[in-house]
Short mmCIF file of C-alpha atoms (C1' of nucleotides) in Angstrom, two decimals:
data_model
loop_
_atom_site.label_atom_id
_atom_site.label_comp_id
_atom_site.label_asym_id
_atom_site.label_seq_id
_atom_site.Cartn_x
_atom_site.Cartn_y
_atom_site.Cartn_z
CA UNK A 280 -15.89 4.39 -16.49
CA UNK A 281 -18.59 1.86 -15.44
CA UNK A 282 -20.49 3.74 -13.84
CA UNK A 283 -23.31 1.74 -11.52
CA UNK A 284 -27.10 3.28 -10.66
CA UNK A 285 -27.30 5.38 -7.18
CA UNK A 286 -30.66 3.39 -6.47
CA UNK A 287 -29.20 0.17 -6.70
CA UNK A 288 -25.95 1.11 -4.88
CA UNK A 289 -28.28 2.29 -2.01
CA UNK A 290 -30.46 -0.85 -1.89
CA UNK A 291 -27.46 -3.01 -1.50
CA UNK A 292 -26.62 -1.16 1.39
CA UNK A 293 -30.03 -1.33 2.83
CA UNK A 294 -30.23 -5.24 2.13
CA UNK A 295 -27.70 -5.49 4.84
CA UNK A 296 -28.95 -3.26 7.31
CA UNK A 297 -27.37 -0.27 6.56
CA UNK A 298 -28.70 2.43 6.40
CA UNK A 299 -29.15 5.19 4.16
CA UNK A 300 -27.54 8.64 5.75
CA UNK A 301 -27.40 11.65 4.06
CA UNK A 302 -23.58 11.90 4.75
CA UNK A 303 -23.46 8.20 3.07
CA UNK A 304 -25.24 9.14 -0.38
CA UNK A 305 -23.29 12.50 -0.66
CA UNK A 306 -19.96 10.23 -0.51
CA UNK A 307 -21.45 7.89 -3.21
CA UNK A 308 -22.60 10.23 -5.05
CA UNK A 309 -18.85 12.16 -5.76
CA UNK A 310 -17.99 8.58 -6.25
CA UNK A 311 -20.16 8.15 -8.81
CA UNK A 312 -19.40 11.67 -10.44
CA UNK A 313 -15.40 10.32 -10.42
CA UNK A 314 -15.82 7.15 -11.71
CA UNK A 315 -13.49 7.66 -14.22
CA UNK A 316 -10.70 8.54 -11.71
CA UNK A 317 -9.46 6.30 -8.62
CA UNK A 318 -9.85 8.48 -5.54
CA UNK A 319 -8.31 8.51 -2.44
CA UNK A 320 -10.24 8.47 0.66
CA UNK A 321 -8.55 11.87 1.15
CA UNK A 322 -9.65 13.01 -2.50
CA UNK A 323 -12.90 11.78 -1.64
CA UNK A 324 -12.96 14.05 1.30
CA UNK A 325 -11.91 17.14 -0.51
CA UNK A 326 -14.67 16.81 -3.18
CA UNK A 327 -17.65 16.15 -0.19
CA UNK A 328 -16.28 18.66 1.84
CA UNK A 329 -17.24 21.77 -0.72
CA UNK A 330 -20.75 21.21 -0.23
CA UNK A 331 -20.61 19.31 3.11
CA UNK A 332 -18.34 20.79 4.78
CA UNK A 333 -19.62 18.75 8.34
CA UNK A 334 -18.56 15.13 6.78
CA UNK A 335 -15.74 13.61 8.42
CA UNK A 336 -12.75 11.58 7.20
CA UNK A 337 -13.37 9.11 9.29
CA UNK A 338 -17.13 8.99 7.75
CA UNK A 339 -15.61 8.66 4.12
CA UNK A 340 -12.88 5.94 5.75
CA UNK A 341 -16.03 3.83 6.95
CA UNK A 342 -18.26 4.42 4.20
CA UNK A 343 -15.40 3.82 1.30
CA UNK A 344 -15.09 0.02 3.99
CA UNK A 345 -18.37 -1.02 3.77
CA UNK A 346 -18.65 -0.40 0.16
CA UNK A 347 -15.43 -2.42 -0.19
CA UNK A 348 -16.88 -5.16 2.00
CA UNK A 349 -20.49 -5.03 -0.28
CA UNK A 350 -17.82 -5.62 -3.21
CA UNK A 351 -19.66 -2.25 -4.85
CA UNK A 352 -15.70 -1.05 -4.59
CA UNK A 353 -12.26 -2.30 -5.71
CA UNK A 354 -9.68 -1.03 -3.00
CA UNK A 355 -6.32 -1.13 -5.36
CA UNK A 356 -2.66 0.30 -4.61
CA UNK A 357 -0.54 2.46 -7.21
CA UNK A 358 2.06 2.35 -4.91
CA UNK A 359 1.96 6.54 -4.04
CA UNK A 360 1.33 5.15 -0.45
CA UNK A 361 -2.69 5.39 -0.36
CA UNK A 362 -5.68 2.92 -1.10
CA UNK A 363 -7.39 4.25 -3.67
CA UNK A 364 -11.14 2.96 -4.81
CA UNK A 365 -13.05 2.02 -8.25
CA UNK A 366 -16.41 0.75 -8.71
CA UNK A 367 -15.91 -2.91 -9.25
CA UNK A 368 -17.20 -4.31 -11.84
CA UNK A 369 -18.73 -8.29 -12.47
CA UNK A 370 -16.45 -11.25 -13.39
CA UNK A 371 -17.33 -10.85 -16.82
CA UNK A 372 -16.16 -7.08 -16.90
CA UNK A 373 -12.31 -7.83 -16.88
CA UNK A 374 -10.32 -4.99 -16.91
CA UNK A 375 -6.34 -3.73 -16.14
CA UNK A 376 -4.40 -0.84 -15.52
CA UNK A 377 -1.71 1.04 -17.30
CA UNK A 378 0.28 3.30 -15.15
CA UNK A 379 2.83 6.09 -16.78
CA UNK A 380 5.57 5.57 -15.18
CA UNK A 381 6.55 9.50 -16.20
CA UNK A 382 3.12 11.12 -16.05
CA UNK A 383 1.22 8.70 -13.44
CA UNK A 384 -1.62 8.58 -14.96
CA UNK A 385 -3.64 5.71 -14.77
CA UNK A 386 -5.20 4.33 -17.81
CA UNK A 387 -8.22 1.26 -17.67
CA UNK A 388 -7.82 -1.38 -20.22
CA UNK A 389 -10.55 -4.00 -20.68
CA UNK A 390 -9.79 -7.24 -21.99
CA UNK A 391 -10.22 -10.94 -21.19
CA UNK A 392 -7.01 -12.35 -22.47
CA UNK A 393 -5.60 -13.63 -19.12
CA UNK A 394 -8.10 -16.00 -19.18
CA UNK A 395 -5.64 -18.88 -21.06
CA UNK A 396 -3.13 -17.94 -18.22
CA UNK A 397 -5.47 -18.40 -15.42
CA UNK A 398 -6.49 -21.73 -16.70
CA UNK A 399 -2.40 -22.98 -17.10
CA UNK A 400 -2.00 -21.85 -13.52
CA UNK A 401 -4.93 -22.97 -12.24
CA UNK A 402 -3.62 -26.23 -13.54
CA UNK A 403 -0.25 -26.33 -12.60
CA UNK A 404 0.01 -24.57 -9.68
CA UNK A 405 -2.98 -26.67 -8.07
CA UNK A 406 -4.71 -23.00 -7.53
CA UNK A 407 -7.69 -21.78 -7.68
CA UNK A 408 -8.10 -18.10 -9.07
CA UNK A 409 -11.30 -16.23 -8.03
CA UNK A 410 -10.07 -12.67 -9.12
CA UNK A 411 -6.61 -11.03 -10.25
CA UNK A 412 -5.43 -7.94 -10.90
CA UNK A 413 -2.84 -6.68 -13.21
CA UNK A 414 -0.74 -3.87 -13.51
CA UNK A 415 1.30 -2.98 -16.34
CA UNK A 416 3.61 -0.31 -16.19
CA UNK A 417 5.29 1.83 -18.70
CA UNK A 418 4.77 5.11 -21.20
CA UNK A 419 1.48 6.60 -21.87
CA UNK A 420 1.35 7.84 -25.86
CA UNK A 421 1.68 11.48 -24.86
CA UNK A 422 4.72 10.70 -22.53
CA UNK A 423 6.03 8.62 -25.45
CA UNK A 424 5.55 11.86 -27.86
CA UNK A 425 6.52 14.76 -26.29
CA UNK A 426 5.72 18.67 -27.25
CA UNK B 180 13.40 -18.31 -4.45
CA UNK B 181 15.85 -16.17 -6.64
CA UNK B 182 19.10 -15.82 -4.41
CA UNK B 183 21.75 -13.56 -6.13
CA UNK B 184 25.36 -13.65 -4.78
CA UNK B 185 26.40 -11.43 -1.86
CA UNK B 186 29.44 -10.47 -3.21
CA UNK B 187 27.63 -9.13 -6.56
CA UNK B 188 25.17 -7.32 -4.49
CA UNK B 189 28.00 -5.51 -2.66
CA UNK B 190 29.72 -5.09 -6.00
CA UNK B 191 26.36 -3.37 -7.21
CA UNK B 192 26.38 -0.92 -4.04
CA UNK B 193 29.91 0.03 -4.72
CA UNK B 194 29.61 0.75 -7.93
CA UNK B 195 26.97 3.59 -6.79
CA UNK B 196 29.92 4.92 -4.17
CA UNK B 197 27.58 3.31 -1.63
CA UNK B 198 29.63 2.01 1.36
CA UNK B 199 29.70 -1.67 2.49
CA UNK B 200 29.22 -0.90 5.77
CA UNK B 201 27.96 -3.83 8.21
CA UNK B 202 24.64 -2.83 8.99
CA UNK B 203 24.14 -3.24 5.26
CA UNK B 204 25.90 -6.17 4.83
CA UNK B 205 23.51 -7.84 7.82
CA UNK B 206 20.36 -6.49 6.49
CA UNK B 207 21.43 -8.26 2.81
CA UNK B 208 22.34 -11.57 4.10
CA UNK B 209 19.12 -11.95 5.99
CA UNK B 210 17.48 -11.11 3.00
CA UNK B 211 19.24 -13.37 1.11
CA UNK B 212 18.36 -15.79 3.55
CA UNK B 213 14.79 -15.48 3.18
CA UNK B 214 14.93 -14.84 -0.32
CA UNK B 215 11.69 -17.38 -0.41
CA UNK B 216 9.77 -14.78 1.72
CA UNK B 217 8.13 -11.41 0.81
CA UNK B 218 9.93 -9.45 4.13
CA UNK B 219 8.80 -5.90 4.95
CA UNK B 220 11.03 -3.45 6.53
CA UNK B 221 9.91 -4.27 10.07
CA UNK B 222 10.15 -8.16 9.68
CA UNK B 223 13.70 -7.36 8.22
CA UNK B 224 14.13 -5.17 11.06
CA UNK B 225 13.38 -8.39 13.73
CA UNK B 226 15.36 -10.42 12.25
CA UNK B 227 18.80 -8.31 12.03
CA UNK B 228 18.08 -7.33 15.75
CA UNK B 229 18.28 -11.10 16.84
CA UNK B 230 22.25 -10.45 16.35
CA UNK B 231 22.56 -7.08 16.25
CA UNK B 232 20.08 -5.07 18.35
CA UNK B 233 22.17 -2.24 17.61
CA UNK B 234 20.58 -1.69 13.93
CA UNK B 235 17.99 0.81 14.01
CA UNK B 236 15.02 0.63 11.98
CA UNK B 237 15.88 3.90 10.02
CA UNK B 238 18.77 2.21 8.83
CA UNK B 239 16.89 -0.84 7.51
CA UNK B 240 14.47 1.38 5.56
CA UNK B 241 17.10 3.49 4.34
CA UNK B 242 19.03 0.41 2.90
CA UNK B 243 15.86 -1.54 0.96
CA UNK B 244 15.54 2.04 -0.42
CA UNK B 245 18.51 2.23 -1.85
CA UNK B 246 18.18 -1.74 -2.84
CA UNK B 247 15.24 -0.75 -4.68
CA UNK B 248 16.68 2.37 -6.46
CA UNK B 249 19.62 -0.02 -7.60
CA UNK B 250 16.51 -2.53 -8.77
CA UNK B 251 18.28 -5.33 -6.97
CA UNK B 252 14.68 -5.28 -5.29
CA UNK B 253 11.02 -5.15 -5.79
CA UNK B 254 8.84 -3.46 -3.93
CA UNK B 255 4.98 -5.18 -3.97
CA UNK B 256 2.13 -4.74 -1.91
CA UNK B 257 -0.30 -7.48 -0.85
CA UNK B 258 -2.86 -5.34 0.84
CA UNK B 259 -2.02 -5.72 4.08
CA UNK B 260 -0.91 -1.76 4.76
CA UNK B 261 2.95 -2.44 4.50
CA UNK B 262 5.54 -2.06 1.49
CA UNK B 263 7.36 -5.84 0.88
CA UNK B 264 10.41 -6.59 -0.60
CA UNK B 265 11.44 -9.26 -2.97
CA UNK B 266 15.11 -9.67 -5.10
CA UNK B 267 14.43 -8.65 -8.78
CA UNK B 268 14.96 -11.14 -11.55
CA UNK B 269 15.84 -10.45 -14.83
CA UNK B 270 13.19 -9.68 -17.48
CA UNK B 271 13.43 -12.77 -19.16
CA UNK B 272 12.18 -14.43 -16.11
CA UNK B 273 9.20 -13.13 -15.17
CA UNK B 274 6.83 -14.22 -12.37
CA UNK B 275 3.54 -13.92 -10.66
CA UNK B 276 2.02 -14.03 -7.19
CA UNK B 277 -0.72 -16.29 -5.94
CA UNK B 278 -2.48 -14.74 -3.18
CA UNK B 279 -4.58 -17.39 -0.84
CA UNK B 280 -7.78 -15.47 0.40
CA UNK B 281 -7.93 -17.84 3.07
CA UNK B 282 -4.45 -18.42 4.66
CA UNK B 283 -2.83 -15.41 2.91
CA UNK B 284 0.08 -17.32 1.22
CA UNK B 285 1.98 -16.05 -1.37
CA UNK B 286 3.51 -18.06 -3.65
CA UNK B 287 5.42 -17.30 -7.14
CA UNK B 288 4.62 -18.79 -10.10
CA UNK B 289 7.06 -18.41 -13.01
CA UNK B 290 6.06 -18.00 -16.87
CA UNK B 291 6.08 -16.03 -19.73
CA UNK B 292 2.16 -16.03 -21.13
CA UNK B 293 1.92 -12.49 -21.13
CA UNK B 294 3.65 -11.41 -23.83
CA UNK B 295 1.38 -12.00 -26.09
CA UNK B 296 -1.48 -9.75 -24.05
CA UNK B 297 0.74 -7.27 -23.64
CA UNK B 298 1.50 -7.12 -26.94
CA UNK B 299 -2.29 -6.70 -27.58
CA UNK B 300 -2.27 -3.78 -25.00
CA UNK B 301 0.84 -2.02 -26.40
CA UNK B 302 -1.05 -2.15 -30.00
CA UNK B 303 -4.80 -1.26 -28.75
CA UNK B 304 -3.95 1.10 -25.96
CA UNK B 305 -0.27 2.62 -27.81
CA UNK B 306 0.99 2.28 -24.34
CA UNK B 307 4.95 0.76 -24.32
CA UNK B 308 4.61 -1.46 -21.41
CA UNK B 309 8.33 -1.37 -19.22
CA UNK B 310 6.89 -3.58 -16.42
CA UNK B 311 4.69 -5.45 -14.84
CA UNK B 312 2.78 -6.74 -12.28
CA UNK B 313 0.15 -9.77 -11.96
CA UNK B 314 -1.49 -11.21 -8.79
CA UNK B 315 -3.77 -13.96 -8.77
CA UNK B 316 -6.02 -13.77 -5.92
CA UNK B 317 -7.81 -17.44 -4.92
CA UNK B 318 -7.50 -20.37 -3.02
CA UNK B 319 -4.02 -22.35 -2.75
CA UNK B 320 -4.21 -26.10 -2.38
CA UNK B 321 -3.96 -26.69 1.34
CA UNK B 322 -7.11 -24.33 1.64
CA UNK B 323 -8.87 -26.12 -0.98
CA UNK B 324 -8.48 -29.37 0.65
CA UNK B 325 -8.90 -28.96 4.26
CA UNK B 326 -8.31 -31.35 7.11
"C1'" DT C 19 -37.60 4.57 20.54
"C1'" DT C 20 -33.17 2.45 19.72
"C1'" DG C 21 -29.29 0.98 18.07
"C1'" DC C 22 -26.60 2.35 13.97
"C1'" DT C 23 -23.98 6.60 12.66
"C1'" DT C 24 -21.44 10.66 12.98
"C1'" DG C 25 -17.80 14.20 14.06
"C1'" DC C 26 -13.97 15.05 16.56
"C1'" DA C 27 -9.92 14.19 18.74
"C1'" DA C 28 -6.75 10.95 20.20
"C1'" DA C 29 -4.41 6.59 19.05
"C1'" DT C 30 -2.00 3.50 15.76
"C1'" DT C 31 0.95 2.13 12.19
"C1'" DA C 32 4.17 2.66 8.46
"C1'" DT C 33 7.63 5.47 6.88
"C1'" DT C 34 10.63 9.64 6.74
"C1'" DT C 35 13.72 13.02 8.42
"C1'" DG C 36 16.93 16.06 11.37
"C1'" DC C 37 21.11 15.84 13.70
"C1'" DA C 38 25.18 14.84 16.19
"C1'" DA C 39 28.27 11.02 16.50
"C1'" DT C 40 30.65 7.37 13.90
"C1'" DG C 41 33.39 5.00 10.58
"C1'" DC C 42 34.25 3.40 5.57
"C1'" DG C 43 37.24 4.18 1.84
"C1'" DC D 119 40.67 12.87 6.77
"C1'" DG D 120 36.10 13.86 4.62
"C1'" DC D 121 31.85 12.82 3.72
"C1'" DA D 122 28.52 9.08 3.60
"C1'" DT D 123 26.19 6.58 7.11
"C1'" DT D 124 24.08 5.48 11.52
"C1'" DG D 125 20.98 5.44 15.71
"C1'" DC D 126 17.66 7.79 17.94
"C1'" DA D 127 13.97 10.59 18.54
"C1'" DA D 128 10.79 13.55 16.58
"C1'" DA D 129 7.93 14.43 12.43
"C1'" DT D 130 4.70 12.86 8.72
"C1'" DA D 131 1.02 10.54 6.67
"C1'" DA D 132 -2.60 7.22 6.24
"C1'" DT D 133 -5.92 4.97 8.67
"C1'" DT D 134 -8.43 3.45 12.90
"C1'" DT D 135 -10.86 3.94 17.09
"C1'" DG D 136 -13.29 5.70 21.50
"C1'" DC D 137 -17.09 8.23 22.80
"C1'" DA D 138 -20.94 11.29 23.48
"C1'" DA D 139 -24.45 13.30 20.65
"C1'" DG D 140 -27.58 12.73 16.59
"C1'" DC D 141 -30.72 10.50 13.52
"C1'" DA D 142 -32.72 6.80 10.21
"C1'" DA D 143 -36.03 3.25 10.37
#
DNA sequence: TTGCTTGCAAATTATTTGCAATGCG
DNA sequence: CGCATTGCAAATAATTTGCAAGCAA
């Protein structure tokens, strides 16, 4: 849902030297127009392929790494055996996911609760938390109430 | 950390009509031997072959599958492009990871403060949370204090 | 111009599956 | 004895990489 500006997306690149191909805004740019989803590289492909039908996989693969290395991505696992990518958002920005176990969809949920947690492990597990992710799984409402 | 009893675990496959046979009974004991670990199929897979070279990897997959159907496992992934196993626990005794960025160490950390986010969640979001799943990512204490 | 990028195909890695032989119950 | 199970090799699937040609800065 957070959806960050193309500009500023492409500036971070450029600050470290990267630069600015045509294949590489077309990829950021279907990212951008999914940023309610969590793509796949693969889905990724698919969506820059219908108008660029000359990107590579490999292309997405290396763009969808640098972004991830920038931090402008979140690479996160649902477990259906692929990475798939969000835009990340800042430390303030908490947020978690809900996946149906029935449906599979995947539901965002922002929230800063896990803050008191963080702090009792941080404290006695001698650990220092710099990001977390959580996953809770279970019944979406339209799983829950069927027809 | 969690080490249930062989003979329970065997108990569980039989009452599925699974068969004890001995390649299963191997690949359990050495995962009840490492029970402190987070072991992927292939790490299962060296260890079992120390004895008994004879055990083909299939086989090893095949039986953390059917583990993992039974829920006497876990499956979790840490990011590092392999599916790892861990014994479930009960619900009442629920449990985190602590992921070192540094050293990549995973250690558990036992306690219960969710429930009252996920009771927030289930109310805001009407999602009726079954599971779930929490990793902390950060710095563990030998990587804090270096040297 | 010049080194970063790209597309493609081949290579890797994790996991799954087909099948004949084997063995648990 | 019958059918689940096994080992092996081949098949998938996701991701990575080598390399010559192309292009942003």
């Amino acid at each position: 849902m957070h959806a960050p500006n193309f500009n500023t997306l492409c500036e971070r690149l450029q600050q470290k030297a990267y630069k600015i191909t045509p294949q590489r805004q077309v990829i950021i740019k279907a990212l951008l127009d999914n940023c309610d989803q969590h793509l796949s590289a693969d889905e990724v492909h698919a969506i820059v392929k219908e108008q660029h039908p000359e990107i590579g996989l490999a292309t997405v693969y290396r763009t969808l790494e640098i972004c991830a290395s920038l931090k402008i991505l979140h690479q996160i696992e649902f477990g259906d055996g692929c990475t798939r990518y969000e835009f990340a958002k800042g430390d303030a920005h908490r947020h978690h996911h809900l996946i149906c176990i029935t449906c599979g969809k995947v539901t965002e949920f922002d929230d800063d609760l896990l803050e008191t947690l963080e702090a009792w492990v941080s404290k006695k597990a001698g650990f220092k938390i710099a990001d977390h992710q959580l996953k809770l799984y279970g019944y979406c409402e339209d799983c829950q109430h069927p027809g």
